[in-house]
mmCIF file of C-alpha atoms in Angstrom:
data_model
loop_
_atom_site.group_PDB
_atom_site.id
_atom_site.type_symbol
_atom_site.label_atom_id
_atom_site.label_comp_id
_atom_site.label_asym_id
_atom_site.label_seq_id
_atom_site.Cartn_x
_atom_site.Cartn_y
_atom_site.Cartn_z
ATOM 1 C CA UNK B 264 91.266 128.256 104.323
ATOM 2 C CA UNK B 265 93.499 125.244 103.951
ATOM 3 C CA UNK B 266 93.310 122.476 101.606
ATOM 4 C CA UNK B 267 93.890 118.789 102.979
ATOM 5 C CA UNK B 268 93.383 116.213 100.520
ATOM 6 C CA UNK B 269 90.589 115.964 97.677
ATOM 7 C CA UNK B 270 87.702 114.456 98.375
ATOM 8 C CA UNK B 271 87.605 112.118 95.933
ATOM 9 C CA UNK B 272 91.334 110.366 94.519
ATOM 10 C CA UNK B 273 91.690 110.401 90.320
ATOM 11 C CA UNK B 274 90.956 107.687 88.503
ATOM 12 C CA UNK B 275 93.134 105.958 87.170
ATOM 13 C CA UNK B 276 95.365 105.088 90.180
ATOM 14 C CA UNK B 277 98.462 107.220 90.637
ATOM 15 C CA UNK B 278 101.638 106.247 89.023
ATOM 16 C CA UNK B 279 104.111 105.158 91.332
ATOM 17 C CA UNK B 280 106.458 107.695 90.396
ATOM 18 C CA UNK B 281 104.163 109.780 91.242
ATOM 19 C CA UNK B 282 103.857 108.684 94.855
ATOM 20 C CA UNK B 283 106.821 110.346 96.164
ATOM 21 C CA UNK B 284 105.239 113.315 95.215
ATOM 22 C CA UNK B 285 102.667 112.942 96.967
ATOM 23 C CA UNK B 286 103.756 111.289 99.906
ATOM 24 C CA UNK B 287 106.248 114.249 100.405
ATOM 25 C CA UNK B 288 103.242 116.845 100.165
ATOM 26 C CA UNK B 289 101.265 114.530 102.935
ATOM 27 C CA UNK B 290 104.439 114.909 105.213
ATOM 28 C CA UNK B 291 104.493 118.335 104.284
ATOM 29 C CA UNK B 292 100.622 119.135 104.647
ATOM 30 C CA UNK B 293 99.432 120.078 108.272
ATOM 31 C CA UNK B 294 96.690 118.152 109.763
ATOM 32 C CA UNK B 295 93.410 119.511 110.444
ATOM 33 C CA UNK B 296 91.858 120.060 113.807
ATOM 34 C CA UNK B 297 88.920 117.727 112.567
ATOM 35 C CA UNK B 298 88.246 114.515 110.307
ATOM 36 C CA UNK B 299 87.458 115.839 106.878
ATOM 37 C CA UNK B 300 85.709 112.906 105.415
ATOM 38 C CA UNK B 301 84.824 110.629 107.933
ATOM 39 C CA UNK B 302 85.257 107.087 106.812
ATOM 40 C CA UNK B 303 85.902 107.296 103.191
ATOM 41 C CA UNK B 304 88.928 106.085 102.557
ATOM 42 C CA UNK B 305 87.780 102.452 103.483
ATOM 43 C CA UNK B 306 85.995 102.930 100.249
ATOM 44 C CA UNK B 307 89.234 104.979 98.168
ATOM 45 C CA UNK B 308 88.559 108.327 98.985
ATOM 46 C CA UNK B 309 91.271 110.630 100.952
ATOM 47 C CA UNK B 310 90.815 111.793 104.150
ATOM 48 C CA UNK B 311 92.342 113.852 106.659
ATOM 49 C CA UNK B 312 92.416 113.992 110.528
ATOM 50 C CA UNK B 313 93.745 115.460 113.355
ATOM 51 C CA UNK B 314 96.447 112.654 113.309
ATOM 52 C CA UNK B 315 96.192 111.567 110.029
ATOM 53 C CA UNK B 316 96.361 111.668 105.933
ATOM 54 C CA UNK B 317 95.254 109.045 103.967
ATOM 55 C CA UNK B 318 95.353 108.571 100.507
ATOM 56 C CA UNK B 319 94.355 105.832 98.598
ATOM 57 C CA UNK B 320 96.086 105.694 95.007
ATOM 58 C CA UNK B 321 94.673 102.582 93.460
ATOM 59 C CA UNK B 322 91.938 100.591 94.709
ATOM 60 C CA UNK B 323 89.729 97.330 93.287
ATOM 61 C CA UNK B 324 85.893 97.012 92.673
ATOM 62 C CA UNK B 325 83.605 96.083 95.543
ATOM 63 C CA UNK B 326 84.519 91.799 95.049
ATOM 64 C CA UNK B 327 81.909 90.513 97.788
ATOM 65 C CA UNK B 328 79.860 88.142 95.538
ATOM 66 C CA UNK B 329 83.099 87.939 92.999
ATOM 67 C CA UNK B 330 84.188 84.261 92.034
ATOM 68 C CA UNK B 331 87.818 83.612 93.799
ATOM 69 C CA UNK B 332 89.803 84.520 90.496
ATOM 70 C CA UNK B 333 88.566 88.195 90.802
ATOM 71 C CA UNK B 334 89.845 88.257 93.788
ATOM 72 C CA UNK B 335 93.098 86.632 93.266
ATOM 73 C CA UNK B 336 93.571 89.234 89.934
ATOM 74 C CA UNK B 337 92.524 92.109 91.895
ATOM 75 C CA UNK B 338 95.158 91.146 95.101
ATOM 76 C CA UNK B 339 97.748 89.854 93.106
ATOM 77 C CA UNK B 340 97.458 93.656 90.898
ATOM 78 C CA UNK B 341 97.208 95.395 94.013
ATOM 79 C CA UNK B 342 100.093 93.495 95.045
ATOM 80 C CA UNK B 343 102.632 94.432 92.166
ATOM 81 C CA UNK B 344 101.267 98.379 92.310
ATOM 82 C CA UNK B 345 102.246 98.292 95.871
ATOM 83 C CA UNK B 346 105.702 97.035 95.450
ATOM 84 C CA UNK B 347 106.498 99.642 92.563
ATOM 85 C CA UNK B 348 105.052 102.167 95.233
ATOM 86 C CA UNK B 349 107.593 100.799 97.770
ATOM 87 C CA UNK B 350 110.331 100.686 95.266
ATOM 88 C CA UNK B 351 109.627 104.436 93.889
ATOM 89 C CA UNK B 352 109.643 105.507 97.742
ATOM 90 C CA UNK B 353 112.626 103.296 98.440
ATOM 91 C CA UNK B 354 115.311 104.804 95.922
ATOM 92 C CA UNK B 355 113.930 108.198 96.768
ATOM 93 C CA UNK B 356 114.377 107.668 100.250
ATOM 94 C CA UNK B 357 116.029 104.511 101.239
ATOM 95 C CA UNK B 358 115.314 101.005 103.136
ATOM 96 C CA UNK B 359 111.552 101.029 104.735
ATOM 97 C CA UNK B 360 110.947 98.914 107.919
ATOM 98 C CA UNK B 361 108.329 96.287 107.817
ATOM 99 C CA UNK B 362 105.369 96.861 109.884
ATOM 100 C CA UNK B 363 103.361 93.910 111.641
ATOM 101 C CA UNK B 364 99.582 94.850 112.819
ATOM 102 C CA UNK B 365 99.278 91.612 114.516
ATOM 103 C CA UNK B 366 100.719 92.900 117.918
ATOM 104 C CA UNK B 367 98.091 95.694 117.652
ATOM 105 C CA UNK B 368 95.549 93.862 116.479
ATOM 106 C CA UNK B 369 95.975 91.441 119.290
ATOM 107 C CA UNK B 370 95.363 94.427 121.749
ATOM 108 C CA UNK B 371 91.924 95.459 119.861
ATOM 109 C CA UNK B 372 90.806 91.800 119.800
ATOM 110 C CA UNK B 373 91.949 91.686 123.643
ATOM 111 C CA UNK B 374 90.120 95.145 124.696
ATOM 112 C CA UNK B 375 93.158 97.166 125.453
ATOM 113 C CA UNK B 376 93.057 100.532 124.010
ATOM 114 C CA UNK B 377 95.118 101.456 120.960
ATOM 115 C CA UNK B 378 95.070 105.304 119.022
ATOM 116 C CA UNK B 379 92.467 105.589 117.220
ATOM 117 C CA UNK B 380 94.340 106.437 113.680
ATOM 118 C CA UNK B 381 96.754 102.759 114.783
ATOM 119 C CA UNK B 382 93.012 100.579 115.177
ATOM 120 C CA UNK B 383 92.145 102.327 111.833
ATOM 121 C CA UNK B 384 94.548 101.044 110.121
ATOM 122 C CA UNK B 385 94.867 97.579 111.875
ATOM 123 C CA UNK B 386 91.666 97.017 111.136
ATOM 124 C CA UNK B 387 91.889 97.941 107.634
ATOM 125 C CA UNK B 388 95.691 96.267 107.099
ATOM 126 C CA UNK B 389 95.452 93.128 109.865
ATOM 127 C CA UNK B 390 96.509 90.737 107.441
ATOM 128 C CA UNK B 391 99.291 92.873 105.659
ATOM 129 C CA UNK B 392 102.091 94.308 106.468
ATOM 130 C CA UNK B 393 103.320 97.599 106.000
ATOM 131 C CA UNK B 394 106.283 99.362 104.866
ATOM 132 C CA UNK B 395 107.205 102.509 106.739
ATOM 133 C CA UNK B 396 109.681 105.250 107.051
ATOM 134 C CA UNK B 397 109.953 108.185 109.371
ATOM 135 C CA UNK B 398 109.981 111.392 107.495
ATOM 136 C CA UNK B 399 109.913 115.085 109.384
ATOM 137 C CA UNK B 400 108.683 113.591 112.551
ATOM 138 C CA UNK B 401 105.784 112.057 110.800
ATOM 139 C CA UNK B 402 105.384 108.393 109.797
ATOM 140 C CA UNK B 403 104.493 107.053 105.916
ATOM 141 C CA UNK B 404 103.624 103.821 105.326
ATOM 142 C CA UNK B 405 102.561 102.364 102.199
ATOM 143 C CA UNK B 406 99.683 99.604 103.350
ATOM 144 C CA UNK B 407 96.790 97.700 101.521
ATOM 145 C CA UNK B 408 94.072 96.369 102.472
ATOM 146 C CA UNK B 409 90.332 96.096 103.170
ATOM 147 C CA UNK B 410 87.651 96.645 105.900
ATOM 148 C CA UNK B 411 85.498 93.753 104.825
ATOM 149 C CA UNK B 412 84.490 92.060 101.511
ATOM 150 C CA UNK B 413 81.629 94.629 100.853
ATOM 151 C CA UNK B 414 84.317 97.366 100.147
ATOM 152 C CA UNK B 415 87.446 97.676 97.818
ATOM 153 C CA UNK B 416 90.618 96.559 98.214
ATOM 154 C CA UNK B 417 92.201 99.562 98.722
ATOM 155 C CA UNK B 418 95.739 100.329 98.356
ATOM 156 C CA UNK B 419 96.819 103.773 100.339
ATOM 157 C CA UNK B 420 100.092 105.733 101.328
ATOM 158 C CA UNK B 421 99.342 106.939 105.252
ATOM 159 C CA UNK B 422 101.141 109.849 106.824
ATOM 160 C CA UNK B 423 100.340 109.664 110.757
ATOM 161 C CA UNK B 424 101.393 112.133 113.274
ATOM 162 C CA UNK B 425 103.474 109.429 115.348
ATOM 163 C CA UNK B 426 104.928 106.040 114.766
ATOM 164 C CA UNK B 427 102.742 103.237 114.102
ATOM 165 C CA UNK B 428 104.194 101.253 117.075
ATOM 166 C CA UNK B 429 105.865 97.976 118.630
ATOM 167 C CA UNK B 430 105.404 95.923 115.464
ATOM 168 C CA UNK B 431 107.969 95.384 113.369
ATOM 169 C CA UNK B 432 107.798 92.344 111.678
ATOM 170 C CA UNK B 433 112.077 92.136 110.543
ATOM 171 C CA UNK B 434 115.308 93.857 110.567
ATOM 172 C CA UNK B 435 114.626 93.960 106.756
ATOM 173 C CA UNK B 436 111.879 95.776 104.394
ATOM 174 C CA UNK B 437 109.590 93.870 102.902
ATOM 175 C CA UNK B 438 110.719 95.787 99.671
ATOM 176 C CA UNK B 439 114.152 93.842 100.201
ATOM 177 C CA UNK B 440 113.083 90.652 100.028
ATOM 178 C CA UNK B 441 110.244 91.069 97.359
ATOM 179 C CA UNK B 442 111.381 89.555 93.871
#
């Protein structure tokens, strides 16, 4: 038997550091032939698919009928974990690109079709951006985001089977110009 991802990610978040780590043993990890947790990682849980791994590694309280501050302080420390994510990744394994879902999310809004694991994330990540590298044929990107208020914010490191597509948002990583 094979072992994807556990079902449930530790608490506290992962350390940065400890991101390459991981994201090296989700490049290295095959996928299974079938989703191993359906949905759960709009809620910070990992999950696995036939063309995906994702796996949360810090993620906010359910905010939905939070003032605006809560939501600003759980953003804004989503915001700084991601970064040292991105930087830990970065001097492991140089420059990311900068991902744009708007092209994508155009195409969902418009009725085209898109893969199913690129409309996952979209939907999760349409207002973000997200900073990807190509690694072993597979693509990691570092995203975060949120289905809808009723869930966490959710900050995850995704390993797909093939690039995330046509939207890159700059010749530079967001990483780059973060400071």
């Amino acid at each position: 038997m094979v072992c994807y991802l556990p079902a449930v990610f530790p608490d506290p978040p992962v350390e940065p550091a400890d991101c390459v780590a991981l994201a090296e043993r989700l490049v290295a990890l095959p996928f299974p032939p079938a989703v191993t947790a359906a949905d759960d990682w709009i809620i910070g849980r990992a999950t696995s698919g036939p063309d995906r791994h994702f796996a949360p590694v810090a993620a906010s309280e359910v905010l939905a009928d939070a003032p605006a501050e809560r939501w600003t302080e759980a953003q804004d420390r989503l915001e700084r974990r991601r970064l040292a994510v991105v930087q830990a990744l970065t001097s492991a394994w140089g420059s990311s690109q900068l991902h744009s879902f708007a092209p994508d999310f155009d195409r969902i809004i418009a009725g085209q079709a898109v893969r199913p694991v690129v409309e996952d994330i979209t939907l999760f990540a349409s207002e973000h951006h997200a900073n990807v590298w190509r690694r072993s044929r597979r693509t990691v990107c570092v995203v975060l985001g949120q289905l809808d208020k009723h869930y966490p914010i959710v900050l995850m490191i995704a390993v797909t089977a093939e690039p995330l597509g046509d939207g890159l948002a700059g010749p530079r990583s967001r990483d780059a110009r973060a400071g």
